Tab-separated table of C-alpha atoms in Angstrom:
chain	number	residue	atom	x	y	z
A	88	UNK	CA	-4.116	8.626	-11.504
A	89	UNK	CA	-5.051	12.036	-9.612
A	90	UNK	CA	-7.946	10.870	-7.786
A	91	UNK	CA	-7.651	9.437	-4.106
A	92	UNK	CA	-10.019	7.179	-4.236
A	93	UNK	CA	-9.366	5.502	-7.856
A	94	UNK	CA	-11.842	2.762	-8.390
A	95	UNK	CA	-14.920	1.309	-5.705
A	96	UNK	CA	-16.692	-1.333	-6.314
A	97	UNK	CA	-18.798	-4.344	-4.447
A	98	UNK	CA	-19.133	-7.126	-6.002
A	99	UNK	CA	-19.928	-10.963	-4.712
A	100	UNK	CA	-19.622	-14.940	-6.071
A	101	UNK	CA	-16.878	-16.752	-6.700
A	102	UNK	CA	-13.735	-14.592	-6.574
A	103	UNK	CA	-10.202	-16.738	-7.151
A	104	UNK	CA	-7.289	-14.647	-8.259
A	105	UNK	CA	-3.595	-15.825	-9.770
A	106	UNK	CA	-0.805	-14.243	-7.748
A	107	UNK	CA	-1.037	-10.300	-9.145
A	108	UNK	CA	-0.235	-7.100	-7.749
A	109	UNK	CA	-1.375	-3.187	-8.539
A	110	UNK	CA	-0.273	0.038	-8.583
A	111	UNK	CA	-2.006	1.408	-5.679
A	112	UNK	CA	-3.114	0.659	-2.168
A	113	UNK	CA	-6.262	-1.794	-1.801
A	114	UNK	CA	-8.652	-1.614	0.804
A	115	UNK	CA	-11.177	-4.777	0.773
A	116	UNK	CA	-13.846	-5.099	3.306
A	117	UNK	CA	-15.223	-8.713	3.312
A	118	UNK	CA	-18.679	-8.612	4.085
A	119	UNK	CA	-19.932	-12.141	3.669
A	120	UNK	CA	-18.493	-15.749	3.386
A	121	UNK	CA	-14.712	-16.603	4.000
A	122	UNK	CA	-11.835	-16.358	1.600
A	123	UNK	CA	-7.962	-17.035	1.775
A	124	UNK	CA	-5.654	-14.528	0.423
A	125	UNK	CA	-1.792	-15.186	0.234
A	126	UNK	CA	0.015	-11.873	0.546
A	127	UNK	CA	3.460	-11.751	0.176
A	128	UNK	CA	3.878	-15.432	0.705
A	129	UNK	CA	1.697	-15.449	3.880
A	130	UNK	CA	-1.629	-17.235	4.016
A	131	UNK	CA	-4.664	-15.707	5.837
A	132	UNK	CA	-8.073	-17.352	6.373
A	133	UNK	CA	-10.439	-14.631	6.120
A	134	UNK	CA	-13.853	-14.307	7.729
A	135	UNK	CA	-16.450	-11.834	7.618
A	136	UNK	CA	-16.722	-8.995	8.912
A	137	UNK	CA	-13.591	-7.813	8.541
A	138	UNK	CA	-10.690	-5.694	6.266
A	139	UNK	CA	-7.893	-6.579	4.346
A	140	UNK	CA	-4.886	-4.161	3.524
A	141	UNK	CA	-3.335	-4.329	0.836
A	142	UNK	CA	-0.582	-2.022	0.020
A	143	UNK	CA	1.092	-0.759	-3.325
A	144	UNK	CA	2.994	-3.823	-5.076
A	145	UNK	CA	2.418	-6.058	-2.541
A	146	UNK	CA	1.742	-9.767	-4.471
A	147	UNK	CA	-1.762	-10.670	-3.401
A	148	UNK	CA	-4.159	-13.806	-4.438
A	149	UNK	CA	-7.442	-15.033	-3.343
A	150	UNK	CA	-6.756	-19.318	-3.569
A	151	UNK	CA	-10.317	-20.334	-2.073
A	152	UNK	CA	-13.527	-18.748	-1.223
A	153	UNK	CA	-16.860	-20.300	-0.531
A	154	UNK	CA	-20.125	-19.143	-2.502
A	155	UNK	CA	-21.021	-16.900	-0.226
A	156	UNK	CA	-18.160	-14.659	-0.440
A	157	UNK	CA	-18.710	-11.021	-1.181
A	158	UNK	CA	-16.908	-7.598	-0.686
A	159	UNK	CA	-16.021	-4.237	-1.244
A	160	UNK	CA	-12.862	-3.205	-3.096
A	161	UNK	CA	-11.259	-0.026	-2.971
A	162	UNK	CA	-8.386	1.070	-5.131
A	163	UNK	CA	-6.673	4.038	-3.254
A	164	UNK	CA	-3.687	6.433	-5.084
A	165	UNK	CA	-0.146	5.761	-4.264
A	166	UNK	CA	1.029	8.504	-3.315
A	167	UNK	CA	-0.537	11.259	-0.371
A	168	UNK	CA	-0.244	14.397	-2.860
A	169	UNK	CA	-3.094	16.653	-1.446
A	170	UNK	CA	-3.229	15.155	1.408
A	171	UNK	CA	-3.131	17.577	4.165
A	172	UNK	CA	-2.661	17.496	8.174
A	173	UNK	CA	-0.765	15.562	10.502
A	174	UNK	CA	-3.973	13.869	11.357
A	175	UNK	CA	-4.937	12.878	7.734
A	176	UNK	CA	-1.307	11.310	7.213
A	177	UNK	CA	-1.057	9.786	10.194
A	178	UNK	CA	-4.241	7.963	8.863
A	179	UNK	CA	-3.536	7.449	5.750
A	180	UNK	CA	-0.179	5.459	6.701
A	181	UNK	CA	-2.091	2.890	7.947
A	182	UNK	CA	-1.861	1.583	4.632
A	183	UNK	CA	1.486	1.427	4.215
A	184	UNK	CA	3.222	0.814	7.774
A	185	UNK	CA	4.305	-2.333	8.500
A	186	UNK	CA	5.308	-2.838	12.074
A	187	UNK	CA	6.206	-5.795	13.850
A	188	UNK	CA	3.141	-6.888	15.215
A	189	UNK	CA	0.962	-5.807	11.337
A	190	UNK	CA	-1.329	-8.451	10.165
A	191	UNK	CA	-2.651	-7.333	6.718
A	192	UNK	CA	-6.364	-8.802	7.792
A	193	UNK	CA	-8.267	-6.666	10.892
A	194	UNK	CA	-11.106	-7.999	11.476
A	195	UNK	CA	-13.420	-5.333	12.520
A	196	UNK	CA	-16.145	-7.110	15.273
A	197	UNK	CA	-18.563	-3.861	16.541
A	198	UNK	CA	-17.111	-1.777	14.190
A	199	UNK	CA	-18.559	-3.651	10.999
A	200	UNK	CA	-22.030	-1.535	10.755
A	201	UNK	CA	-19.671	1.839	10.475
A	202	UNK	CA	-17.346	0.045	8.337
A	203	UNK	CA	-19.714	-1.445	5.434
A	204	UNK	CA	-21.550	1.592	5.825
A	205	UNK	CA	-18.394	3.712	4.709
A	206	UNK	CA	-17.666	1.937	2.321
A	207	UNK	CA	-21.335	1.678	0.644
A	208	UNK	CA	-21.419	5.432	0.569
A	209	UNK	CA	-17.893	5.493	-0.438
A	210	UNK	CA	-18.706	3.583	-3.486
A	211	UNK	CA	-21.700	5.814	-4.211
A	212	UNK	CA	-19.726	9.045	-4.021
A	213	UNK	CA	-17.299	7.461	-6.627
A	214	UNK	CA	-19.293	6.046	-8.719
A	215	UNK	CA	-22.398	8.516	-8.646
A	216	UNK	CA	-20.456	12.098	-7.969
A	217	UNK	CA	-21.878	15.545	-7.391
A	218	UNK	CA	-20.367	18.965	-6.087
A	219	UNK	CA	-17.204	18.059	-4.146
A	220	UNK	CA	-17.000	14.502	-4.472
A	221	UNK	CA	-13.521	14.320	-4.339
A	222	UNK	CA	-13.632	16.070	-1.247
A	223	UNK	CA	-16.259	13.502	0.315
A	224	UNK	CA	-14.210	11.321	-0.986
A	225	UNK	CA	-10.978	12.362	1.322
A	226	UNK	CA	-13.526	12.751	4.335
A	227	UNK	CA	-15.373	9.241	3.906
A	228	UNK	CA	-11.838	7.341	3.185
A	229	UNK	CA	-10.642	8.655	6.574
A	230	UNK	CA	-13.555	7.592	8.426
A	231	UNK	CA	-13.272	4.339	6.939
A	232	UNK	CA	-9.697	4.235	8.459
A	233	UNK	CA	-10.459	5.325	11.753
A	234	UNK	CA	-13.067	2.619	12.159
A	235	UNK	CA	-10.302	0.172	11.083
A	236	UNK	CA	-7.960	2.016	13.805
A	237	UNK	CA	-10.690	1.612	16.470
A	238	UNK	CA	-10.752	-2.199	15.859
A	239	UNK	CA	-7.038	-2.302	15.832
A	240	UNK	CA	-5.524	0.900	17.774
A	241	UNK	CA	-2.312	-0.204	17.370
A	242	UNK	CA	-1.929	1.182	13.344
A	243	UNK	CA	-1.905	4.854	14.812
A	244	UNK	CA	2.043	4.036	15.527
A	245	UNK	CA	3.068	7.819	16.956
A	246	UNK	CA	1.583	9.800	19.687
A	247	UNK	CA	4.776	12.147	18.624
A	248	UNK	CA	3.818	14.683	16.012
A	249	UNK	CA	7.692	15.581	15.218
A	250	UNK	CA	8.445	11.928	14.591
A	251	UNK	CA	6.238	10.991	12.953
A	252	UNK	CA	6.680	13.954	10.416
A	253	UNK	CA	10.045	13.137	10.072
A	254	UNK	CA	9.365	9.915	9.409
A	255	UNK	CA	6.620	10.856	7.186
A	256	UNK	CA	8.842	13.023	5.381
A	257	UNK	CA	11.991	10.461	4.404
A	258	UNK	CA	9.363	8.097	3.006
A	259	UNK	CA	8.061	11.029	0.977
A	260	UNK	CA	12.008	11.995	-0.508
A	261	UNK	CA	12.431	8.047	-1.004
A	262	UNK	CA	9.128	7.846	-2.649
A	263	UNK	CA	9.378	10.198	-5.104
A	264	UNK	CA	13.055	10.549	-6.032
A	265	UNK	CA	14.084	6.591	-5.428
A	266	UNK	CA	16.850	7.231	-8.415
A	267	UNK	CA	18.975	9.396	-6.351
A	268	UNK	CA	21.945	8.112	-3.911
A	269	UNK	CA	21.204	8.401	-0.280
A	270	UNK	CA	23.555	7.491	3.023
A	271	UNK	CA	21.971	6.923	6.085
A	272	UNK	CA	24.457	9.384	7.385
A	273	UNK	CA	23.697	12.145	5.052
A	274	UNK	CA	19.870	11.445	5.886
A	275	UNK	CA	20.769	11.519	9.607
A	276	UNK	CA	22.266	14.795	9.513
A	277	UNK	CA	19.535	16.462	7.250
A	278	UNK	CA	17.566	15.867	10.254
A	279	UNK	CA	19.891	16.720	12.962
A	280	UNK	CA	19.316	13.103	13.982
A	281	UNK	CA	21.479	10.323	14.842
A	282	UNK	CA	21.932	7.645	12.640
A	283	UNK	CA	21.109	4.811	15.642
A	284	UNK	CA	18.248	6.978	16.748
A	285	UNK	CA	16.918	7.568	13.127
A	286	UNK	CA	16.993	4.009	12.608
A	287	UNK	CA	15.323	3.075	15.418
A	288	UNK	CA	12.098	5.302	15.029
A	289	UNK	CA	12.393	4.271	11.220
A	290	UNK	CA	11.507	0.683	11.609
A	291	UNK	CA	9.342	1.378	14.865
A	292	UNK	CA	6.989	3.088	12.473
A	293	UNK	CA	7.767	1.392	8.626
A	294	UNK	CA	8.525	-1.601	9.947
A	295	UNK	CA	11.676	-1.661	7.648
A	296	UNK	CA	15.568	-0.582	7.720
A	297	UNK	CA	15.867	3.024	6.197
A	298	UNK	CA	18.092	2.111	3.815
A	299	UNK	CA	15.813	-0.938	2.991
A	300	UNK	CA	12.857	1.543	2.655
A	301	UNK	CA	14.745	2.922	-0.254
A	302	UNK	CA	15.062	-0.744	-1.600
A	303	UNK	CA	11.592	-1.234	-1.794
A	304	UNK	CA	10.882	2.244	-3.359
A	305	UNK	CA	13.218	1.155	-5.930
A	306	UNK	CA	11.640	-2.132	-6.599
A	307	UNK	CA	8.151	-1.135	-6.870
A	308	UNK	CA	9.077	2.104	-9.103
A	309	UNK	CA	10.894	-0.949	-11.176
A	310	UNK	CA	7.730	-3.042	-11.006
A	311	UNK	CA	5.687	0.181	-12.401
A	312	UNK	CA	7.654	0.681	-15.109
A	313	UNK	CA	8.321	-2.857	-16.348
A	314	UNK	CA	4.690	-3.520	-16.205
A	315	UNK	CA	3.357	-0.177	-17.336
A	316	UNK	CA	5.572	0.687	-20.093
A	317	UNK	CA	8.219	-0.556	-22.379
A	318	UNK	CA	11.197	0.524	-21.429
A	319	UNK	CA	14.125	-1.155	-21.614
A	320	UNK	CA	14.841	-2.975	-18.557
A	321	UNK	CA	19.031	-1.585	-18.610
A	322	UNK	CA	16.762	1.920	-18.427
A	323	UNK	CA	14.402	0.861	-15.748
A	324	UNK	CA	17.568	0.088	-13.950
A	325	UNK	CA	18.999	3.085	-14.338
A	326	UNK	CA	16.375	4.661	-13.545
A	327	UNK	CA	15.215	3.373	-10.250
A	328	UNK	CA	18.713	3.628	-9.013
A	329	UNK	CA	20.794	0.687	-9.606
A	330	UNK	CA	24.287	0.937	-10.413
A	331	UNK	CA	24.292	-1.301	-12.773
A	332	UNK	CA	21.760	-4.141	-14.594
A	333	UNK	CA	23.093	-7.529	-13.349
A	334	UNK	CA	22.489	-5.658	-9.625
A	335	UNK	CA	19.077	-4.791	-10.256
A	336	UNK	CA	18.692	-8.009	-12.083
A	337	UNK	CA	20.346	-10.099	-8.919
A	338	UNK	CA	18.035	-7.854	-6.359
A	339	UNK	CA	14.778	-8.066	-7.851
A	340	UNK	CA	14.795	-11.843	-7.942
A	341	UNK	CA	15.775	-11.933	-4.780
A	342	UNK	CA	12.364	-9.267	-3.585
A	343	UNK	CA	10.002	-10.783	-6.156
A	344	UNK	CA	11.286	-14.488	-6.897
A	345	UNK	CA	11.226	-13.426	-10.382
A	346	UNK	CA	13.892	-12.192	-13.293
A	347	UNK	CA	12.779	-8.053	-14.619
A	348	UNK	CA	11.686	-9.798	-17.937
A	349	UNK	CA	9.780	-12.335	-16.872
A	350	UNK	CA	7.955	-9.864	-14.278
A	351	UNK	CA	7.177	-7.680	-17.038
A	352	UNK	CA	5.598	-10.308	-18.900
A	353	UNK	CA	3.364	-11.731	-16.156
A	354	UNK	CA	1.713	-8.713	-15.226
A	355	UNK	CA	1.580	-6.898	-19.138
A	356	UNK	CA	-2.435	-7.192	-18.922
A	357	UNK	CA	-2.263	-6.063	-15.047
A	358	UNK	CA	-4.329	-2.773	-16.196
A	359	UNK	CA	-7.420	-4.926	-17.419
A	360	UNK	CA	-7.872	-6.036	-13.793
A	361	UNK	CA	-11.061	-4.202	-12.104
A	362	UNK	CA	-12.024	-6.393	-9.348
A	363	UNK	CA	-10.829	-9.126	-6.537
């Protein structure tokens, strides 16, 4: 999964989904008809024109759409690796934020000629190539987000470059290295930060606790590897961080309404998806 952009596709018809999730951000621009997604328990009636964000291991499904329904789907890496600039990452996380006043549908108004027109092209470059396609691909991707900023302004949370970067860079540590033990105190002081002040700009920009940021990092790195490999679920544990099973088993119930085995058995055949 190096690419950025990983799959992009438009497709239209009759589109109902069970409950599923994937391993990677989603970016679906409705172009025609009405839909309703439920997304992490939350119903939205969807009309076109407009987008629908969809980040990693969120629970998503389409329950009704009329026959005029049709979209584009893009299927965007996890995880900002390569991506460079303060500009570029303050883009790209639009796509994971989740502030108080985040709505996962935007719907896009005089924006909607840029925005399907993105997208087109972006599914051309992916699915077509040529010299420095992945490059286009970067470029095209953050258009495609700016045009969803400039219907919604709000998703560029931080006019502060130093925050933000901060910010930025705790997600990144929790991200990548969820296994290890963190304190909010020992995070506080890495960044010559106080703990009420770190806290504070956390959730103004995540939407989340710190320390719950971690939680989630935990659960979807569990999620990955119960659904993407067979491991041992005492391992996956272990590995994502948990002191000990009945824990993680007690936790992820509680975050996906679901026991570790019987997750790992719902979504087995989640790699045969290719489309919502």
């Amino acid at each position: 999964m190096n690419d950025l952009v990983i799959t992009a596709n438009y497709s239209d018809g009759i589109g109902i989904l069970e409950p599923h999730c994937h391993d990677c951000h989603q970016i679906v621009y409705v172009d025609r008809g009405n839909a309703s997604f439920m997304i992490n328990s939350v119903r939205y009636d969807v009309k076109a024109p407009c987008v629908v964000i969809i980040s990693r291991f969120e629970e998503h499904s389409i329950i009704e759409c009329d026959n005029s329904y049709s979209r584009y789907v893009l299927r965007i890496r996890p995880t900002l690796d390569g991506v460079d600039g303060y500009n570029a990452k303050l883009l790209f996380s639009v796509l994971v934020n989740r502030p108080r006043f985040f709505s996962h549908v935007i719907s896009v108004g005089e924006n909607a000629g840029m925005v399907e027109e993105t997208m087109r092209r972006i599914c051309e470059e992916k699915n077509v190539g040529g010299m420095y396609s992945e490059k286009m691909l970067g470029l095209l991707l953050q258009m495609l987000l700016l045009s969803v900023c400039r219907a919604e302004p709000r998703l560029l949370l931080s006019e502060n470059g130093g925050d933000f970067d901060m910010i930025f860079s705790i997600k990144q540590k929790f991200e990548t290295d969820y296994r290890k033990n963190y304190s909010l105190r020992e995070i506080a002081d890495e960044y010559h930060i106080s703990c009420s002040r770190l806290s504070h700009l956390f959730r103004e920009v995540t939407g989340k606790p710190v320390m719950g940021y971690l939680m989630s990092c935990r659960i979807a790195g569990a999620k990955h590897m119960l659904a993407e490999t067979e491991m041992p679920v005492g391992t996956v544990a272990e590995n994502c961080g948990f002191s000990d099973f009945s824990n993680f088993s007690r936790t992820f119930r509680s975050v996906t309404g679901q026991s570790p085995s019987d997750f790992r058995i719902r979504n087995a055949s989640e790699n045969d998806r290719t489309a919502e």
